[in-house]
Amino acid sequence: MIRLDQISKQYGGQILFLEAAAAIHRGEKVGLVGPNGAGKSTVFRLITREELPDDGQVSIDRGVTIGHFSQDVGEMGGRPVVAEVMEGAGPVSSVAAELADLEHAMADPSRDDMDRIIERFGEVQSRFEALGGYELEARAREVLAGLGFSQEMMDGDVGQLSGGWKMRVALARILLMQPDAMLLDEPSNHLDIESLIWLENFLKRYEGALLMTSHDREFMSRIIGRVIEIDGGELNSYSGDLDFYEAQRAQNEAQAEAAYQRQQAKLAKEMRFIERFRAQAAKASQVQSRVKQLDKIEKLEPPKRRSTLVFDFPACPRSGDDVVKIEQLEKRYGDKVIYDGFDMTIRRGERWALMGVNGAGKSTLLRLVAGEGEPDGGSVALGAAVALGYFAQHAMELLDARRSVIQTLEDAFPLASVGSLRALAGCFGFTGDDVDKPCRVLSGGEKARLVIARILYGRPNMLVLDEPTNHLDVATKDMLVQALAGYEGTMLFVSHDRRFLAKLSNRVLELSPDGPLLYPGGYREYVEASGHEAPGLR
């Protein structure tokens, strides 16, 4: 269906692909993986002809329609959200536009070609009906509802939406289009857990071919049946989900390392023989024979060793047994009551995952615990010897754009040695000259890594985290999960990443319409007890 044949692609001195090949077949769902900068987005642009390979060929079967979702959604504005989504529905949208023009023409009594207009209207109307046009708006609203839009938002001006919601509109256009093949570049970004699960189920039912990237490994693993990995300019294919891919890759790397070490041992043995007997005339023919054999051996390259991010959480001071005490909490915004007489105690060592639909009050509770707001009634009090670290969704916006990565860390920890701060930056992916980048040029993921690094190095014994994995790639998420798994303090956090939730929680607080519900186990036990993966799913 889609084939990349011996493609090569280079930007300046950076070689992305060198005679790489891959194929995507009808109906299969493929995950595209590789480190940041490896060329994942370039693969999408090559398939859509936005870019051409330097060498090789990208071929697509005749008549195949392709829908491409990227993080660059372009300008939107001037019409309702639902109309914006319907505009991207493929051929039916152009037929709908012509139908609307004909309806307008028929309403004009001054037209002298009414017979022709009526005849054409009948033809276009038949085509519109055959394409499912009369169900188009209902389908568009169904997709938008799945992605978290209220009816009021659907009918509002798309230009008034935030960047994250515009991303959802762009994604809805592709889903409504139902092309033969979808290329989805990070579709899980900006989605809450309810929308994420809805999209997961939608893509499972989708009958076309799918090529996707995602920083949410749980989301991607539940959908895909094959992995294409970008590695050193090559495209390598693995059957199975991400877990199988990683196990197979590790096995391949171990075999390559073993083969390299065996050859190195053999070469060293031959070189010892040559050096030992090089000066002896009686052994001259044997030495020459072995030199010729060595020249003929195809030398194996040292196996590429993947760098992994590792952060060892520094030991934090012990807090009192009662870390946070909430009594008769009241909070409202206008007429909307968020909390009304809520009581809760968070004890040392507990890791509370906070669940609830948008607007339920998750971020509000985190802000109140972090001292970023005042309750309308009741109290939120920290216990004895609590040192709190708070990651807010807007935390990245508070970085000083003029300061570099290393200066930002030095500002936070003026007594720390430069060496220790450079080591900290390295743990979070800032190596070499990266530490001298000013914050204004950092990507969203880099800013998030810097903020998290600053928080964790401060050795807090209470962490309040509001969507800490947004913008993080898979490697950084894995490092963060591993680091927090060994954390000895207390946690209260919100996340839409189900792996993060499952690995780190031992308590769950669900903010439901019937009032707060407390679950004694972690996220896995919550799913089993509640019968749903998120509060908005029943």
Coordinates of C-alpha atoms in Angstrom, one line a residue:
M1 CA 0.0 0.0 0.0
I2 CA 2.8 2.4 1.0
R3 CA 6.4 1.6 0.3
L4 CA 9.7 3.3 1.0
D5 CA 12.3 1.9 -1.3
Q6 CA 16.0 2.5 -0.5
I7 CA 15.4 6.0 0.5
S8 CA 18.2 8.4 1.6
K9 CA 17.6 11.8 3.2
Q10 CA 20.1 14.3 4.6
Y11 CA 19.8 17.7 6.2
G12 CA 23.2 19.6 6.0
G13 CA 25.7 17.2 7.6
Q14 CA 23.0 15.1 9.4
I15 CA 22.1 11.9 7.6
L16 CA 18.6 10.7 8.6
F17 CA 18.2 7.8 6.2
L18 CA 20.6 5.8 4.2
E19 CA 19.1 3.3 1.7
A20 CA 16.3 2.6 4.2
A21 CA 13.3 0.5 3.3
A22 CA 9.9 -0.2 4.8
A23 CA 6.3 -1.1 3.8
I24 CA 2.9 -0.5 5.3
H25 CA 0.2 -2.9 4.2
R26 CA -3.6 -2.5 4.0
G27 CA -5.4 -2.7 7.3
E28 CA -2.3 -3.0 9.5
K29 CA -1.5 -0.7 12.4
V30 CA 2.2 0.3 12.8
G31 CA 4.0 2.2 15.5
L32 CA 6.9 4.4 14.4
V33 CA 9.6 4.7 17.0
G34 CA 13.1 6.3 17.4
P35 CA 14.9 8.9 19.5
N36 CA 14.1 12.6 19.2
G37 CA 15.5 13.9 15.9
A38 CA 15.8 10.5 14.3
G39 CA 13.4 11.4 11.5
K40 CA 9.9 10.2 12.5
S41 CA 8.1 13.4 11.3
T42 CA 10.3 13.3 8.2
V43 CA 8.9 9.8 7.3
F44 CA 5.4 11.3 7.4
R45 CA 6.4 14.2 5.2
L46 CA 8.0 11.9 2.7
I47 CA 4.8 9.8 2.5
T48 CA 2.6 12.9 2.0
R49 CA 5.1 14.3 -0.6
E50 CA 5.7 17.4 1.5
E51 CA 9.3 16.4 1.1
L52 CA 11.2 14.2 -1.4
P53 CA 13.9 11.8 -0.6
D54 CA 17.4 12.6 -1.9
D55 CA 17.6 9.1 -3.3
G56 CA 15.2 6.2 -3.5
Q57 CA 11.4 6.2 -4.0
V58 CA 8.2 6.5 -2.0
S59 CA 5.3 4.8 -3.7
I60 CA 1.6 4.7 -2.8
D61 CA -0.9 2.4 -4.5
R62 CA -3.2 4.2 -7.0
G63 CA -6.4 5.7 -5.4
V64 CA -5.2 5.4 -1.8
T65 CA -6.4 8.4 0.3
I66 CA -4.1 9.5 3.2
G67 CA -5.0 11.6 6.2
H68 CA -2.0 13.2 8.0
F69 CA -2.3 14.7 11.5
S70 CA 0.8 16.7 12.7
Q71 CA 1.5 19.1 15.5
D72 CA 1.4 22.0 13.1
V73 CA -2.4 22.6 12.7
G74 CA -2.2 25.9 10.9
E75 CA -4.6 28.8 11.2
M76 CA -8.2 28.2 12.2
G77 CA -11.0 30.8 12.8
G78 CA -14.1 32.4 11.5
R79 CA -16.5 29.4 11.6
P80 CA -18.0 27.0 14.1
V81 CA -15.8 24.0 15.3
V82 CA -18.2 21.5 13.8
A83 CA -18.0 23.2 10.4
E84 CA -14.2 23.2 10.6
V85 CA -14.2 19.5 11.2
M86 CA -16.7 18.8 8.4
E87 CA -14.5 20.8 6.0
G88 CA -11.8 18.1 6.3
A89 CA -14.1 15.2 5.5
G90 CA -12.6 14.6 2.0
P91 CA -14.7 14.6 -1.2
V92 CA -18.0 15.0 0.7
S93 CA -17.0 18.4 2.0
S94 CA -16.5 19.8 -1.6
V95 CA -19.8 18.3 -2.6
A96 CA -21.5 19.9 0.4
A97 CA -20.0 23.3 -0.6
E98 CA -21.4 23.0 -4.1
L99 CA -24.8 21.9 -2.7
A100 CA -24.9 25.0 -0.5
D101 CA -24.1 27.2 -3.5
L102 CA -26.8 25.6 -5.5
E103 CA -29.4 26.1 -2.7
H104 CA -28.4 29.8 -2.6
A105 CA -28.8 30.1 -6.3
M106 CA -32.2 28.5 -6.3
A107 CA -33.3 31.1 -3.8
D108 CA -32.5 33.9 -6.2
P109 CA -35.6 34.6 -8.3
S110 CA -33.5 36.8 -10.8
R111 CA -31.6 33.8 -12.1
D112 CA -32.5 32.9 -15.7
D113 CA -30.9 29.5 -15.7
M114 CA -33.1 27.9 -13.0
D115 CA -33.7 24.7 -15.0
R116 CA -30.0 24.0 -15.2
I117 CA -29.5 24.8 -11.5
I118 CA -32.3 22.5 -10.5
E119 CA -31.0 19.7 -12.7
R120 CA -27.5 20.1 -11.3
F121 CA -28.9 20.3 -7.7
G122 CA -30.5 16.9 -8.2
E123 CA -27.2 15.4 -9.4
V124 CA -25.2 16.9 -6.6
Q125 CA -27.8 15.9 -4.0
S126 CA -27.6 12.3 -5.1
R127 CA -23.8 12.4 -4.9
F128 CA -24.0 14.0 -1.4
E129 CA -26.4 11.3 -0.2
A130 CA -24.3 8.5 -1.6
L131 CA -21.3 9.8 0.3
G132 CA -23.2 9.9 3.6
G133 CA -23.4 13.7 3.6
Y134 CA -26.6 13.9 5.5
E135 CA -25.1 11.9 8.4
L136 CA -21.9 14.0 8.2
E137 CA -22.7 16.5 10.9
A138 CA -23.9 13.8 13.3
R139 CA -20.7 11.9 12.8
A140 CA -18.7 15.1 13.2
R141 CA -20.4 15.8 16.5
E142 CA -19.9 12.2 17.7
V143 CA -16.1 12.4 17.0
L144 CA -15.9 15.8 18.7
A145 CA -17.8 14.5 21.7
G146 CA -15.4 11.6 21.9
L147 CA -12.5 14.1 22.0
G148 CA -14.0 16.0 24.9
F149 CA -16.0 18.8 23.2
S150 CA -19.3 20.0 24.7
Q151 CA -22.2 20.9 22.4
E152 CA -21.6 24.6 23.2
M153 CA -17.9 24.3 22.2
M154 CA -18.8 22.5 18.9
D155 CA -21.0 25.5 17.9
G156 CA -18.5 28.1 19.0
D157 CA -15.9 29.9 16.9
V158 CA -12.9 27.6 16.4
G159 CA -10.6 30.7 16.5
Q160 CA -11.4 31.2 20.2
L161 CA -10.0 27.8 21.2
S162 CA -6.6 27.3 22.8
G163 CA -3.8 25.6 20.9
G164 CA -4.5 22.3 22.6
W165 CA -8.1 22.3 21.6
K166 CA -7.3 23.3 18.0
M167 CA -5.1 20.2 18.0
R168 CA -8.2 18.2 18.8
V169 CA -10.1 19.8 16.0
A170 CA -7.3 19.0 13.5
L171 CA -7.4 15.4 14.8
A172 CA -11.2 15.2 14.5
R173 CA -10.9 16.3 10.8
I174 CA -8.7 13.3 10.0
L175 CA -10.9 10.8 12.0
L176 CA -14.0 12.0 10.2
M177 CA -12.3 11.7 6.9
Q178 CA -11.8 8.0 7.4
P179 CA -9.0 7.8 4.7
D180 CA -7.5 4.5 3.5
A181 CA -4.4 5.3 5.6
M182 CA -3.9 7.5 8.6
L183 CA -0.5 9.1 9.6
L184 CA -0.8 10.3 13.2
D185 CA 2.1 12.2 14.6
E186 CA 1.7 12.3 18.4
P187 CA -2.2 12.2 18.5
S188 CA -2.2 11.5 22.2
N189 CA -0.8 15.0 23.0
H190 CA -3.2 17.4 24.7
L191 CA -5.8 14.7 25.4
D192 CA -7.2 13.9 28.8
I193 CA -7.5 10.2 29.8
E194 CA -11.2 9.9 28.8
S195 CA -10.5 11.3 25.3
L196 CA -7.4 9.1 25.0
I197 CA -9.3 6.0 25.7
W198 CA -12.0 7.0 23.3
L199 CA -9.4 7.6 20.6
E200 CA -7.8 4.2 21.4
N201 CA -11.1 2.4 20.9
F202 CA -11.8 4.4 17.7
L203 CA -8.4 3.4 16.2
K204 CA -8.9 -0.2 17.1
R205 CA -12.1 -0.3 15.1
Y206 CA -10.6 1.7 12.2
E207 CA -10.2 -0.6 9.2
G208 CA -7.6 1.3 7.2
A209 CA -3.8 1.3 7.6
L210 CA -2.3 3.3 10.5
L211 CA 1.2 4.6 11.0
M212 CA 1.6 6.5 14.3
T213 CA 4.0 7.9 16.8
S214 CA 3.1 8.5 20.5
H215 CA 4.9 9.3 23.7
D216 CA 2.2 7.3 25.5
R217 CA 3.4 3.7 25.3
E218 CA 0.3 2.2 26.9
F219 CA -1.9 3.9 24.3
M220 CA 0.3 2.8 21.4
S221 CA 0.8 -0.7 22.6
R222 CA -2.9 -1.4 22.8
I223 CA -3.4 -0.4 19.1
I224 CA -0.4 -1.5 17.0
G225 CA 0.6 -4.9 15.8
R226 CA 4.0 -4.0 14.3
V227 CA 6.8 -1.6 15.1
I228 CA 9.0 0.3 12.6
E229 CA 12.2 1.6 14.3
I230 CA 14.4 4.3 13.0
D231 CA 18.0 3.3 14.0
G232 CA 21.2 4.7 12.6
G233 CA 19.6 5.7 9.3
E234 CA 17.8 2.4 8.8
L235 CA 14.1 1.3 9.1
N236 CA 13.9 -1.9 11.0
S237 CA 10.6 -3.8 11.3
Y238 CA 9.5 -5.9 14.4
S239 CA 6.2 -7.8 14.7
G240 CA 4.2 -7.3 17.9
D241 CA 3.6 -4.5 20.3
L242 CA 6.2 -2.2 22.1
D243 CA 7.0 -4.8 24.8
F244 CA 7.8 -7.5 22.1
Y245 CA 9.8 -4.9 20.1
E246 CA 11.9 -3.9 23.1
A247 CA 12.6 -7.5 24.1
Q248 CA 13.6 -8.4 20.6
R249 CA 15.8 -5.4 20.2
A250 CA 17.5 -6.2 23.5
Q251 CA 18.1 -9.8 22.3
N252 CA 19.5 -8.5 19.0
E253 CA 21.8 -6.1 20.8
A254 CA 23.1 -8.9 23.1
Q255 CA 23.7 -11.2 20.2
A256 CA 25.6 -8.4 18.3
E257 CA 27.7 -7.6 21.4
A258 CA 28.5 -11.3 21.8
A259 CA 29.5 -11.7 18.1
Y260 CA 31.7 -8.6 18.3
Q261 CA 33.4 -9.8 21.4
R262 CA 34.1 -13.2 19.9
Q263 CA 35.6 -11.7 16.8
Q264 CA 37.7 -9.3 18.9
A265 CA 39.0 -12.2 20.9
K266 CA 39.9 -14.1 17.7
L267 CA 41.6 -11.1 16.2
A268 CA 43.6 -10.5 19.4
K269 CA 44.7 -14.2 19.4
E270 CA 45.8 -14.0 15.7
M271 CA 47.7 -10.7 16.3
R272 CA 49.6 -12.2 19.3
F273 CA 50.7 -15.1 17.1
I274 CA 51.8 -12.7 14.3
E275 CA 53.7 -10.4 16.7
R276 CA 55.4 -13.4 18.5
F277 CA 56.7 -15.1 15.3
R278 CA 57.0 -12.2 12.9
A279 CA 60.9 -12.2 13.2
Q280 CA 61.3 -16.0 12.9
A281 CA 62.2 -17.2 9.4
A282 CA 60.8 -20.7 10.2
K283 CA 57.3 -19.2 10.9
A284 CA 57.4 -16.7 8.1
S285 CA 54.9 -18.5 5.8
Q286 CA 52.5 -19.1 8.7
V287 CA 52.7 -15.4 9.7
Q288 CA 52.0 -14.3 6.1
S289 CA 49.1 -16.7 5.8
R290 CA 47.5 -15.4 9.0
V291 CA 48.1 -11.7 7.9
K292 CA 46.3 -12.5 4.7
Q293 CA 43.4 -14.2 6.6
L294 CA 43.0 -11.2 8.8
D295 CA 42.9 -8.9 5.8
K296 CA 40.0 -10.9 4.4
I297 CA 37.9 -11.0 7.5
E298 CA 35.0 -8.5 7.5
K299 CA 35.5 -6.6 10.7
L300 CA 32.4 -6.1 12.8
E301 CA 31.6 -2.6 13.9
P302 CA 31.3 -2.1 17.7
P303 CA 27.6 -2.4 18.5
K304 CA 25.8 0.9 19.1
R305 CA 25.1 1.3 22.8
R306 CA 21.9 3.3 23.5
S307 CA 22.3 5.9 26.1
T308 CA 19.7 5.7 28.9
L309 CA 18.6 8.5 31.2
V310 CA 19.1 7.6 34.8
F311 CA 18.3 9.8 37.8
D312 CA 18.9 8.5 41.3
F313 CA 16.5 10.3 43.6
P314 CA 18.5 11.9 46.5
A315 CA 17.3 10.8 49.9
C316 CA 14.8 13.3 51.3
P317 CA 14.3 14.3 54.9
R318 CA 11.6 12.5 56.8
S319 CA 8.3 14.4 57.3
G320 CA 5.7 13.9 60.0
D321 CA 3.2 11.1 59.7
D322 CA 0.3 13.4 58.7
V323 CA 1.6 15.2 55.6
V324 CA -1.6 17.1 54.5
K325 CA -4.7 17.6 56.5
I326 CA -7.8 18.9 54.6
E327 CA -10.8 19.8 56.8
Q328 CA -14.3 20.9 55.6
L329 CA -12.8 22.3 52.4
E330 CA -15.1 24.6 50.4
K331 CA -14.2 26.0 47.0
R332 CA -16.4 27.4 44.2
Y333 CA -16.1 29.4 41.0
G334 CA -19.1 31.6 40.6
D335 CA -22.1 29.3 40.9
K336 CA -20.1 26.1 40.4
V337 CA -19.4 24.3 43.6
I338 CA -16.1 22.3 43.4
Y339 CA -15.7 21.2 47.0
D340 CA -18.3 21.4 49.8
G341 CA -17.2 20.2 53.2
F342 CA -14.4 17.8 51.9
D343 CA -12.2 16.1 54.5
M344 CA -9.0 14.1 53.7
T345 CA -5.7 13.3 55.4
I346 CA -2.6 12.3 53.3
R347 CA -0.2 10.3 55.3
R348 CA 3.6 9.8 54.9
G349 CA 4.5 7.4 52.1
E350 CA 1.1 7.5 50.4
R351 CA 0.9 8.1 46.7
W352 CA -2.4 9.5 45.7
A353 CA -3.6 9.5 42.1
L354 CA -6.3 12.1 41.6
M355 CA -9.0 11.1 39.0
G356 CA -11.8 13.2 37.6
V357 CA -13.3 14.6 34.4
N358 CA -12.3 18.0 33.2
G359 CA -13.6 20.6 35.6
A360 CA -14.0 18.2 38.5
G361 CA -11.4 20.2 40.6
K362 CA -8.2 18.1 40.2
S363 CA -5.9 21.0 39.5
T364 CA -7.7 23.2 42.1
L365 CA -7.0 20.7 44.8
L366 CA -3.3 20.5 43.8
R367 CA -3.0 24.3 43.9
L368 CA -4.6 24.5 47.3
V369 CA -2.3 21.8 48.7
A370 CA 0.7 23.6 47.2
G371 CA -0.4 26.9 48.7
E372 CA -1.1 28.5 45.3
G373 CA -4.7 29.5 46.3
E374 CA -7.0 30.0 49.2
P375 CA -10.1 27.9 50.0
D376 CA -13.5 29.6 50.3
G377 CA -14.0 27.7 53.5
G378 CA -12.3 25.1 55.7
S379 CA -8.5 24.6 55.7
V380 CA -5.7 22.9 53.9
A381 CA -2.6 22.4 56.2
L382 CA 0.8 20.8 55.7
G383 CA 2.2 18.7 58.5
A384 CA 5.4 18.9 60.4
A385 CA 8.7 19.1 58.5
V386 CA 7.0 18.9 55.0
A387 CA 9.2 20.1 52.2
L388 CA 7.0 20.4 49.1
G389 CA 7.8 20.3 45.4
Y390 CA 5.1 21.4 43.0
F391 CA 4.9 20.9 39.3
A392 CA 2.1 22.9 37.8
Q393 CA 0.9 22.8 34.2
H394 CA 2.0 26.4 33.7
A395 CA 5.4 25.8 35.4
M396 CA 7.3 25.9 32.1
E397 CA 5.9 29.4 31.3
L398 CA 7.6 30.7 34.5
L399 CA 11.1 29.9 33.3
D400 CA 13.3 33.0 32.6
A401 CA 13.6 33.0 28.8
R402 CA 17.0 34.8 29.0
R403 CA 18.7 32.3 31.4
S404 CA 20.4 29.1 30.2
V405 CA 19.7 25.6 31.4
I406 CA 22.7 25.6 33.7
Q407 CA 22.0 29.2 34.9
T408 CA 18.5 28.2 35.8
L409 CA 19.8 25.4 38.0
E410 CA 22.5 27.6 39.5
D411 CA 19.8 30.2 40.4
A412 CA 17.8 27.5 42.2
F413 CA 20.8 25.9 44.0
P414 CA 23.5 28.6 44.4
L415 CA 25.4 26.5 46.9
A416 CA 25.6 23.4 44.7
S417 CA 28.8 22.7 42.7
V418 CA 28.7 23.3 38.9
G419 CA 29.8 19.7 38.5
S420 CA 26.8 18.3 40.4
L421 CA 24.4 20.6 38.5
R422 CA 25.9 19.5 35.1
A423 CA 25.5 15.9 36.2
L424 CA 21.8 16.6 37.1
A425 CA 21.3 18.3 33.7
G426 CA 22.8 15.2 32.0
C427 CA 20.4 12.9 33.8
F428 CA 17.6 14.9 32.2
G429 CA 19.0 14.8 28.7
F430 CA 21.0 18.1 28.6
T431 CA 24.5 17.1 27.6
G432 CA 27.5 19.0 26.2
D433 CA 26.5 22.4 24.9
D434 CA 22.8 21.8 25.6
V435 CA 23.4 23.2 29.1
D436 CA 24.1 26.6 27.6
K437 CA 20.9 26.8 25.6
P438 CA 18.7 29.8 26.7
C439 CA 15.2 28.7 27.9
R440 CA 13.6 30.7 25.1
V441 CA 14.8 28.1 22.5
L442 CA 13.9 25.0 24.5
S443 CA 11.1 22.8 23.3
G444 CA 8.1 22.0 25.5
G445 CA 9.6 18.7 26.4
E446 CA 13.0 20.2 27.3
K447 CA 11.3 22.9 29.5
A448 CA 9.4 20.2 31.3
R449 CA 12.6 18.2 31.9
L450 CA 14.3 21.3 33.3
V451 CA 11.5 22.1 35.6
I452 CA 11.3 18.5 36.9
A453 CA 15.0 18.3 37.4
R454 CA 14.9 21.5 39.4
I455 CA 12.1 20.2 41.6
L456 CA 13.6 16.7 42.3
Y457 CA 17.1 18.1 43.1
G458 CA 15.6 20.1 45.9
R459 CA 14.9 16.9 47.8
P460 CA 11.2 17.5 48.6
N461 CA 9.5 14.9 50.8
M462 CA 6.1 15.8 49.3
L463 CA 5.5 16.0 45.6
V464 CA 2.5 17.6 44.0
L465 CA 2.5 16.9 40.3
D466 CA -0.1 18.2 37.8
E467 CA 0.3 16.2 34.5
P468 CA 4.1 15.9 34.8
T469 CA 4.5 13.6 31.8
N470 CA 3.0 16.1 29.2
H471 CA 5.6 16.8 26.6
L472 CA 7.9 14.1 27.8
D473 CA 9.2 11.5 25.4
V474 CA 9.1 7.8 26.2
A475 CA 12.7 7.6 27.4
T476 CA 12.3 10.5 29.9
K477 CA 8.9 9.1 31.1
D478 CA 10.6 5.8 31.8
M479 CA 13.4 7.5 33.7
L480 CA 10.9 9.6 35.7
V481 CA 8.9 6.5 36.6
Q482 CA 12.0 4.6 37.6
A483 CA 13.2 7.5 39.7
L484 CA 9.9 8.1 41.4
A485 CA 9.4 4.4 42.1
G486 CA 12.4 4.6 44.5
Y487 CA 11.2 7.9 46.0
E488 CA 10.6 7.6 49.8
G489 CA 8.4 10.6 50.2
T490 CA 4.6 11.3 49.7
M491 CA 2.9 12.1 46.4
L492 CA -0.3 13.7 45.1
F493 CA -0.6 13.7 41.4
V494 CA -2.7 14.0 38.3
S495 CA -1.8 12.2 35.1
H496 CA -3.5 10.8 31.9
D497 CA -0.6 8.3 31.4
R498 CA -2.0 5.0 32.6
R499 CA 1.5 3.4 32.9
F500 CA 2.5 6.3 35.2
L501 CA -0.7 5.9 37.2
A502 CA -0.3 2.1 37.5
K503 CA 3.4 2.2 38.5
L504 CA 3.3 4.9 41.1
S505 CA 0.0 5.1 42.8
N506 CA -1.0 3.2 46.0
R507 CA -4.2 5.3 46.7
V508 CA -6.8 6.8 44.3
L509 CA -9.1 9.8 44.9
E510 CA -11.9 10.0 42.3
L511 CA -13.8 13.3 42.1
S512 CA -17.2 12.1 41.0
P513 CA -20.6 13.9 40.7
D514 CA -21.7 12.0 43.8
G515 CA -18.8 13.4 45.8
P516 CA -15.2 12.4 46.4
L517 CA -14.5 8.6 46.4
L518 CA -11.4 7.2 48.1
Y519 CA -9.9 3.9 47.0
P520 CA -7.4 2.1 49.2
G521 CA -5.4 0.5 46.4
G522 CA -3.5 1.9 43.4
Y523 CA -4.7 2.5 39.9
R524 CA -4.9 -1.1 38.9
E525 CA -7.1 -1.9 42.0
Y526 CA -9.2 1.3 41.2
V527 CA -9.9 0.0 37.6
E528 CA -10.9 -3.4 39.0
A529 CA -13.1 -1.9 41.8
S530 CA -14.7 0.8 39.7
G531 CA -15.1 -1.1 36.4
H532 CA -13.6 1.8 34.4
E533 CA -10.2 3.2 33.5
A534 CA -11.4 6.8 34.0
P535 CA -14.3 8.5 35.7
G536 CA -15.9 9.8 32.5
L537 CA -16.2 6.3 31.1
R538 CA -19.2 4.2 32.3

